[in-house]
PDB file of C-alpha atoms and ligand atoms in Angstrom:
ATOM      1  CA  UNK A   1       0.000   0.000   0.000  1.00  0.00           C
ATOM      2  CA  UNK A   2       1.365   3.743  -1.323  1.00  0.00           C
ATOM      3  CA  UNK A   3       1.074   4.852   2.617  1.00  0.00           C
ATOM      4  CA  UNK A   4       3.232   1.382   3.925  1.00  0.00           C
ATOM      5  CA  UNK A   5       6.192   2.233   1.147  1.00  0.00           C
ATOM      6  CA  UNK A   6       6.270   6.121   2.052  1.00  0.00           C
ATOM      7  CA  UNK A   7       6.785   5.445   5.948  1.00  0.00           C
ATOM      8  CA  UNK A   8       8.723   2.774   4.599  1.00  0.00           C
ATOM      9  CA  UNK A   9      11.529   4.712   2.093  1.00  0.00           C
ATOM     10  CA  UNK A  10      14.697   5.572   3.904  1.00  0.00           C
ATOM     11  CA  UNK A  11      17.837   7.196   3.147  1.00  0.00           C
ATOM     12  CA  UNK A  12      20.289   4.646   2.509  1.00  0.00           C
ATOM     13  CA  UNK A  13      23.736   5.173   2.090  1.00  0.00           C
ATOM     14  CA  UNK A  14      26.948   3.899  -0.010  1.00  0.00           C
ATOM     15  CA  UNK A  15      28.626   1.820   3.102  1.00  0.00           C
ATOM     16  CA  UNK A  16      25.576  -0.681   2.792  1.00  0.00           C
ATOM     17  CA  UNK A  17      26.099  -0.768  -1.109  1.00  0.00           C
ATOM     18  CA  UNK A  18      26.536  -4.098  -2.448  1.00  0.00           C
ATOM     19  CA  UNK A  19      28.509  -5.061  -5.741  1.00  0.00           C
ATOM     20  CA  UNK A  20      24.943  -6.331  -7.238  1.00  0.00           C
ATOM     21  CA  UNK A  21      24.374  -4.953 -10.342  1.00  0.00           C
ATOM     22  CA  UNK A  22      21.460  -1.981 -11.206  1.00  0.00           C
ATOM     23  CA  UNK A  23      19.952  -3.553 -14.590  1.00  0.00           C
ATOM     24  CA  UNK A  24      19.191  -0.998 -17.367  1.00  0.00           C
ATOM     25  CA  UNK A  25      15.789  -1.934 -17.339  1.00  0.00           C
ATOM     26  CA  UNK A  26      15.169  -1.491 -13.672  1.00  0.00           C
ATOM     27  CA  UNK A  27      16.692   1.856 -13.928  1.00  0.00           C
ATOM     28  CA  UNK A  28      14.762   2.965 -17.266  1.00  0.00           C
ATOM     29  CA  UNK A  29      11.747   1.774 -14.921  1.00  0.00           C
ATOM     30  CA  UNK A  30      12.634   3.974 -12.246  1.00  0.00           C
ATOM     31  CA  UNK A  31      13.413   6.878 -14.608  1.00  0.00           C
ATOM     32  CA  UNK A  32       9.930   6.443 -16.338  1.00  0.00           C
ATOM     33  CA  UNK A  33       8.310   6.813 -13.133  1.00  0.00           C
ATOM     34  CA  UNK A  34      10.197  10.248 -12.656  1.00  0.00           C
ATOM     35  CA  UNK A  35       8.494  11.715 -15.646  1.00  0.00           C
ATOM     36  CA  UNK A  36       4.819  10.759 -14.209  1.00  0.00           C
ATOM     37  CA  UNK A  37       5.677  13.868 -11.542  1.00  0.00           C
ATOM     38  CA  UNK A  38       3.304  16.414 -11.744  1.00  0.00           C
ATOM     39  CA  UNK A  39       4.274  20.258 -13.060  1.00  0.00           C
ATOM     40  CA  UNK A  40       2.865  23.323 -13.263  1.00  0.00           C
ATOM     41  CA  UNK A  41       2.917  24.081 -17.088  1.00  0.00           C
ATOM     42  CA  UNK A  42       3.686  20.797 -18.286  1.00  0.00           C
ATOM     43  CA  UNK A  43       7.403  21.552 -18.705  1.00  0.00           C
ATOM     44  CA  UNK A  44       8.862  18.726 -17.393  1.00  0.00           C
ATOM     45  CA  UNK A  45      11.768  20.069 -16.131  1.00  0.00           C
ATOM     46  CA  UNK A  46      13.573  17.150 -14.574  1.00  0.00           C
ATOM     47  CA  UNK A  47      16.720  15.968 -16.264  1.00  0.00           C
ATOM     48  CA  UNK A  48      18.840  12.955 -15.584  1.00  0.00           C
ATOM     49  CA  UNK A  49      22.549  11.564 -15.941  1.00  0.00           C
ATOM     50  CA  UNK A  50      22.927   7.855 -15.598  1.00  0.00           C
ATOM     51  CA  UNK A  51      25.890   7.026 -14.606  1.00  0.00           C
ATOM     52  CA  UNK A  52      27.160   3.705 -14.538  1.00  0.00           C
ATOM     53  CA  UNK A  53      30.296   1.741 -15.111  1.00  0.00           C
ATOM     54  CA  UNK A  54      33.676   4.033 -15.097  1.00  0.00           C
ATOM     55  CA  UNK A  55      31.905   7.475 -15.377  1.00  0.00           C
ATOM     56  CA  UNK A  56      31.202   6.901 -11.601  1.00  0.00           C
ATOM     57  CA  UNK A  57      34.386   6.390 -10.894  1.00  0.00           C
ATOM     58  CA  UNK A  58      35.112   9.610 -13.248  1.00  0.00           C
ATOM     59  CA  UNK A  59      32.325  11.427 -10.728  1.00  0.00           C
ATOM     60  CA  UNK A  60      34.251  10.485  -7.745  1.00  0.00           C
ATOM     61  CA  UNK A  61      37.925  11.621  -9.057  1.00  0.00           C
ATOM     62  CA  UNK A  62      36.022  15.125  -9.688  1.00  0.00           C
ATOM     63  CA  UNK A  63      34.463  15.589  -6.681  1.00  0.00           C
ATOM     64  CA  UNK A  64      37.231  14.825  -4.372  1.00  0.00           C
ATOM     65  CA  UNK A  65      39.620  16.769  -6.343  1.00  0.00           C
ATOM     66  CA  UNK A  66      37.351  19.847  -7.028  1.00  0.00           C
ATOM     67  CA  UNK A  67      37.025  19.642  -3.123  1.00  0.00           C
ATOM     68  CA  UNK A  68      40.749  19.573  -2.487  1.00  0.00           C
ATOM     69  CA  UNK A  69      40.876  22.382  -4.959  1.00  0.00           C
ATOM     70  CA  UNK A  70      37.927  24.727  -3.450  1.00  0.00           C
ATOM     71  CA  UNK A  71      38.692  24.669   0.365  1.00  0.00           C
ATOM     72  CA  UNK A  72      40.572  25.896   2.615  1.00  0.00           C
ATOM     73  CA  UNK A  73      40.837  23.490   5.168  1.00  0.00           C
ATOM     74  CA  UNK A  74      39.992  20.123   2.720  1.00  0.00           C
ATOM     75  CA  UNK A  75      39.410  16.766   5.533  1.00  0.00           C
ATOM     76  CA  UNK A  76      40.998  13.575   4.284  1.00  0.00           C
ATOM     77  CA  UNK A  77      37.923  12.044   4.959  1.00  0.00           C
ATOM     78  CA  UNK A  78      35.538  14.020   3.266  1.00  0.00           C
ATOM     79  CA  UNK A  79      38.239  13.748   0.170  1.00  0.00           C
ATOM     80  CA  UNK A  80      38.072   9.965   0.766  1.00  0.00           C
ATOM     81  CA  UNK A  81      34.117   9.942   1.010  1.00  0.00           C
ATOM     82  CA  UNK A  82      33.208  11.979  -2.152  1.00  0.00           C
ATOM     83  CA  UNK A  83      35.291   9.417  -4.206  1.00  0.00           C
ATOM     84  CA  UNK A  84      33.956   6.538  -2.196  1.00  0.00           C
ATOM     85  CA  UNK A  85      30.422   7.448  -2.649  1.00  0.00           C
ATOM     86  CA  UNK A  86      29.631   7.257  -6.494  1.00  0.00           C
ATOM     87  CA  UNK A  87      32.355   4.270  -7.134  1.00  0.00           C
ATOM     88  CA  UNK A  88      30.866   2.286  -4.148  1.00  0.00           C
ATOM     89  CA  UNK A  89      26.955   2.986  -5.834  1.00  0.00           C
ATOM     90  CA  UNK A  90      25.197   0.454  -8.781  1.00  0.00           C
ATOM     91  CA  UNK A  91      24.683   3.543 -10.738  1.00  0.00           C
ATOM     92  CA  UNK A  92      24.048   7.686  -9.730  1.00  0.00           C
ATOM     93  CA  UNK A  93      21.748   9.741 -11.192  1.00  0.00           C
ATOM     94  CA  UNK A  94      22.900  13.645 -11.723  1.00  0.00           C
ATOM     95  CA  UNK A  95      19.407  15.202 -10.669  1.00  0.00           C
ATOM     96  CA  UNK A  96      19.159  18.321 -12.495  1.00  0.00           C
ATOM     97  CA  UNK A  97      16.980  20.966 -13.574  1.00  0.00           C
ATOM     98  CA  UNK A  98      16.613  22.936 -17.138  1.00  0.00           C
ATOM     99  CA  UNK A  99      14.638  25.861 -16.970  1.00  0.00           C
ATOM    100  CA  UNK A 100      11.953  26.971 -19.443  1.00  0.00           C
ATOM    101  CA  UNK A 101      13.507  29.422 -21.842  1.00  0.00           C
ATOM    102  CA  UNK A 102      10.468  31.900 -20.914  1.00  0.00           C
ATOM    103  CA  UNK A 103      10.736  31.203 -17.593  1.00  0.00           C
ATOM    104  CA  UNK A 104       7.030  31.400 -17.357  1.00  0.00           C
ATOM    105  CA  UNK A 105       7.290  30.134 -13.773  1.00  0.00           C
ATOM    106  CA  UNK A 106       9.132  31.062 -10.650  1.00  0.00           C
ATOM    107  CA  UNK A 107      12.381  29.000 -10.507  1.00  0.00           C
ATOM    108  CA  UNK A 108      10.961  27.263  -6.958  1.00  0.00           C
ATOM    109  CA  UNK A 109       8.049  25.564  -9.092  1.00  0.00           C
ATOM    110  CA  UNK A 110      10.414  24.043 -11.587  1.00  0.00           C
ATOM    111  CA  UNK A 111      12.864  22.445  -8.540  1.00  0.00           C
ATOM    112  CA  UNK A 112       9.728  21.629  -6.655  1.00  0.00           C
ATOM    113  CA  UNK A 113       8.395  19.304  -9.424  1.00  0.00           C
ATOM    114  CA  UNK A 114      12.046  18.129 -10.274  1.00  0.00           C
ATOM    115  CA  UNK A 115      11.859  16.932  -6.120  1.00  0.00           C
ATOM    116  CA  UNK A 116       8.560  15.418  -6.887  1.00  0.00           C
ATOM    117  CA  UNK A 117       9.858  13.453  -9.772  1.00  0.00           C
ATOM    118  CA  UNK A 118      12.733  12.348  -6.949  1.00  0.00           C
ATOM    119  CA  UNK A 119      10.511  11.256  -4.356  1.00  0.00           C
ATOM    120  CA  UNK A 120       8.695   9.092  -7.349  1.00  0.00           C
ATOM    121  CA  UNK A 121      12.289   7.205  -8.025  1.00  0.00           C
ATOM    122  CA  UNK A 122      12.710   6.802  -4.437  1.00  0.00           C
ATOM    123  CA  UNK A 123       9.921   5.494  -3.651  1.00  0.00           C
ATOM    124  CA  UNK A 124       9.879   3.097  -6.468  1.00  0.00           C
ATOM    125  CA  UNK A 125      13.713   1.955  -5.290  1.00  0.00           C
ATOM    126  CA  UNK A 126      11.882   1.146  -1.654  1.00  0.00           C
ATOM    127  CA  UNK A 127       9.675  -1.103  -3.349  1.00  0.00           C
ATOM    128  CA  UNK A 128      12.562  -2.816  -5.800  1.00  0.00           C
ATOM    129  CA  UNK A 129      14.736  -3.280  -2.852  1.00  0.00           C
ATOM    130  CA  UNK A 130      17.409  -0.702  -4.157  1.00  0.00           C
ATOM    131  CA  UNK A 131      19.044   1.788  -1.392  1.00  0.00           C
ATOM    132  CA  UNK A 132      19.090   5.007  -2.427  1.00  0.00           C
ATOM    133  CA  UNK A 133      19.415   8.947  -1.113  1.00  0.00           C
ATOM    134  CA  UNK A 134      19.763  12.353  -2.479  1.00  0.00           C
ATOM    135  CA  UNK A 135      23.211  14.015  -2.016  1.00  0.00           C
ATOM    136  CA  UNK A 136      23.650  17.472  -2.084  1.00  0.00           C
ATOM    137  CA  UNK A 137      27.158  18.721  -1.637  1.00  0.00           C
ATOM    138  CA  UNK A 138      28.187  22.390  -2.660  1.00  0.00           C
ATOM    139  CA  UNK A 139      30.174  20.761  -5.046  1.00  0.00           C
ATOM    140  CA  UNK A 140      27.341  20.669  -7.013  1.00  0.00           C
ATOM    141  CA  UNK A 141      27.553  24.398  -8.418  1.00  0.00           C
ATOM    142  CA  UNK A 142      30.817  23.319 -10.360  1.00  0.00           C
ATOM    143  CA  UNK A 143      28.923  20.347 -11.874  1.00  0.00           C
ATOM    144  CA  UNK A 144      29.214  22.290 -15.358  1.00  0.00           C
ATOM    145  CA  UNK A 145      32.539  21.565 -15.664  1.00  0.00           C
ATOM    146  CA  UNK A 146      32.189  17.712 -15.571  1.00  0.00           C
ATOM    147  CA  UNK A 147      28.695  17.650 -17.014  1.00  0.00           C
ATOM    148  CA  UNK A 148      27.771  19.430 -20.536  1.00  0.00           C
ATOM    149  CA  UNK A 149      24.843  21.323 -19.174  1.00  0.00           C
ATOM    150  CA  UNK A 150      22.637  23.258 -21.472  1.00  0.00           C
ATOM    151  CA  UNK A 151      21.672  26.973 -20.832  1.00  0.00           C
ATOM    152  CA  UNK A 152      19.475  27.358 -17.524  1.00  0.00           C
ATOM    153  CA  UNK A 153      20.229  23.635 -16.589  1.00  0.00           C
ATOM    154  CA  UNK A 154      21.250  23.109 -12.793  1.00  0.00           C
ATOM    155  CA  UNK A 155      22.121  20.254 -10.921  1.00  0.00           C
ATOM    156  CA  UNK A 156      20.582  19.622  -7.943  1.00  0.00           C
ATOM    157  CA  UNK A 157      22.470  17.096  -6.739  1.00  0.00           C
ATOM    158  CA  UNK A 158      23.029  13.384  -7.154  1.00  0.00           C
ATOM    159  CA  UNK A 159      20.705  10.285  -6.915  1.00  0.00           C
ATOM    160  CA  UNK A 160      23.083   7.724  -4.673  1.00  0.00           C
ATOM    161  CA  UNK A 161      21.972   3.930  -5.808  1.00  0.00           C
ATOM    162  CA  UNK A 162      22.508   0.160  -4.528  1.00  0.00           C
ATOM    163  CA  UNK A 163      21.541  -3.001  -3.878  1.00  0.00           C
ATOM    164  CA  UNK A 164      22.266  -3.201  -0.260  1.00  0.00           C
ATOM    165  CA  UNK A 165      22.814  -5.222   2.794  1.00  0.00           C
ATOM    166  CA  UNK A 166      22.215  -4.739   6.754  1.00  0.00           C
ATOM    167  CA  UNK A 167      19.543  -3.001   9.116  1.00  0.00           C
ATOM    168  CA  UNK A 168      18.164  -0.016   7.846  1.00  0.00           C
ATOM    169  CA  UNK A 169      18.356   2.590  10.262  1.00  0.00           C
ATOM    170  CA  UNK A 170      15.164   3.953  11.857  1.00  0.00           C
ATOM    171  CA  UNK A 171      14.010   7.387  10.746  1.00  0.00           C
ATOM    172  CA  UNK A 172      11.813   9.172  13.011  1.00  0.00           C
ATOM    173  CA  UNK A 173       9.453  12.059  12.296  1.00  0.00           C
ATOM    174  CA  UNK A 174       7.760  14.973  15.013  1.00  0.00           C
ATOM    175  CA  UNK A 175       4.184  14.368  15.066  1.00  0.00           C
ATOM    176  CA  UNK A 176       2.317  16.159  12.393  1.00  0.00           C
ATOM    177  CA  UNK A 177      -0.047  17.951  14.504  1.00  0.00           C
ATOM    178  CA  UNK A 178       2.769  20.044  15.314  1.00  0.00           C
ATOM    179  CA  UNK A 179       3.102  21.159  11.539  1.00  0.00           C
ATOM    180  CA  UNK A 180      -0.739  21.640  10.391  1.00  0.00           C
ATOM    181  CA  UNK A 181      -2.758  24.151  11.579  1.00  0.00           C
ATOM    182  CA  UNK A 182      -7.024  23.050  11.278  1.00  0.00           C
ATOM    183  CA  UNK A 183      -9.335  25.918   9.987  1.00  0.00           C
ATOM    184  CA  UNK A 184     -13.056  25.579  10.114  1.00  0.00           C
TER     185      UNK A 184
HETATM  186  C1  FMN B 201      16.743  17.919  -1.168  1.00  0.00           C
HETATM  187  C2  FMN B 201      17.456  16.938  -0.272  1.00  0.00           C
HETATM  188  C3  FMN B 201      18.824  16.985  -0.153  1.00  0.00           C
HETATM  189  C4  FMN B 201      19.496  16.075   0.674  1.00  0.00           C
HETATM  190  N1  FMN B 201      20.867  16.158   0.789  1.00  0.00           N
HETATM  191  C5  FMN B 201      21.511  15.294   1.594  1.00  0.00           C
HETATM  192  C6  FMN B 201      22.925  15.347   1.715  1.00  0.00           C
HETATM  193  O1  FMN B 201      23.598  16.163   1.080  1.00  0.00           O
HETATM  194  N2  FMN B 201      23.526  14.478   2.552  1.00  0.00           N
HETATM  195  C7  FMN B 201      22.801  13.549   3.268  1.00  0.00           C
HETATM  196  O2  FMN B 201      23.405  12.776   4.015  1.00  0.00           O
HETATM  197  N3  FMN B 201      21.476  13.438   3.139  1.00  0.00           N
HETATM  198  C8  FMN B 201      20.804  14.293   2.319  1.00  0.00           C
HETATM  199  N4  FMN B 201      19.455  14.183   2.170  1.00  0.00           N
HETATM  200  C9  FMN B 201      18.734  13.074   2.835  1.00  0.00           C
HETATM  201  C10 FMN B 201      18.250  13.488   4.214  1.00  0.00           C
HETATM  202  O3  FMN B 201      19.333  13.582   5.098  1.00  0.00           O
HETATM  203  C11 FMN B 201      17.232  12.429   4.694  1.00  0.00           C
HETATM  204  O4  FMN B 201      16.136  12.400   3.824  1.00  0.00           O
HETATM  205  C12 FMN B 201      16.760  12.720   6.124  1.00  0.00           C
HETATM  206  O5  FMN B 201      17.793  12.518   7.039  1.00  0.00           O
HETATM  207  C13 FMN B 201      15.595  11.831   6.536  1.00  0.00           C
HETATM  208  O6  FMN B 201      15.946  10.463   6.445  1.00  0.00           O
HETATM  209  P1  FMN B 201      15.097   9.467   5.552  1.00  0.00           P
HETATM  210  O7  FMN B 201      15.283   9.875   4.107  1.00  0.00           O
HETATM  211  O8  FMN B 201      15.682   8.103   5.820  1.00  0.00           O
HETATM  212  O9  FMN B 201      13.670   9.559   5.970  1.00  0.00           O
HETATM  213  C14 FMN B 201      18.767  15.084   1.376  1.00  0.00           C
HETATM  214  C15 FMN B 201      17.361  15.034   1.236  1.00  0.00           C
HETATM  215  C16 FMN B 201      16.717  15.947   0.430  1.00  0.00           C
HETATM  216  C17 FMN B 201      15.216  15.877   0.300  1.00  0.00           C
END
């Protein structure tokens, strides 16, 4: 039941990655539930980098070395994790945003049904059994110069994947009365 797999989705992260393949098929299924997100406008504006095989690997050279490169005080371990993260993942998705040309709508509508189209792949890896969470590093402003991004496309981050093994950690929510506010 839809309200089972949304308490149900958790982040889950590269350490509990196994080496199990992501099939193309399972991914284009994943993918094609993406595009069923609603937005304002019909334009669609969620666009996606697969990557698989060595380009991960690629991803994780970039990252740690555009981190070395950008600050200050760079941590070995945070060097260490950026590369670990994409080469330890079956496949990660660059989740990006292209904006209308017209910009007919405020830029927070076009990310807010790119996160919609996001919640639709996670969800869908809950039910497949694939781990998965949505990194956001600062890194990601400098993802033009590893990704050929058109004019007013953004990335948003990345789409961590994997087959995985081990407890998934609790999550834990505050109650929702304390968020909605009843008017009659
Ligand atoms: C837009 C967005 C960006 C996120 N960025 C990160 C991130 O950079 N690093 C991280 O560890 N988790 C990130 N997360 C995952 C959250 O940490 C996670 O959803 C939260 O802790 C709740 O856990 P749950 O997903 O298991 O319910 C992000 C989630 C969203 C929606």
């Amino acid at each position: 039941m839809i309200f089972d797999l949304i308490k149900e989705r958790r982040s889950i992260f590269p350490p509990q990655y196994t080496d199990k393949p992501i099939a193309k098929e399972t991914l284009e299924k994943i993918l094609e539930a993406a595009n069923w997100a609603p937005t304002h406008k019909k334009t669609e504006p969620w666009r996606f980098k697969v990557l698989t095989g060595e380009k991960k690997q690629e991803l994780g050279v970039f990252l740690s070395n555009k981190y070395e490169e950008v600050d200050p005080n760079p941590k070995q371990t945070k060097i260490k994790k950026l590369h670990y993260n994409p080469t330890k993942s079956g496949a990660v998705i660059a989740i990006c945003m292209q904006r209308e040309p017209a910009e007919s709508l405020p830029e927070w509508e076009e990310i807010a049904a790119v996160a919609m189209a996001v919640q639709n792949m996670w969800l869908c890896c809950t039910e497949l059994g694939i781990g998965s969470y949505w990194s956001s590093p600062g890194l990601i402003k400098y993802m033009d110069e590893f990704f050929d991004l058109n004019e007013g496309e953004k990335c948003l981050g990345f789409f961590y994947m994997g087959y995985f093994e081990g407890d998934v950690i609790p999550s834990a929510r505050t109650p929702i009365a304390d968020k909605v506010t009843w008017l009659d």
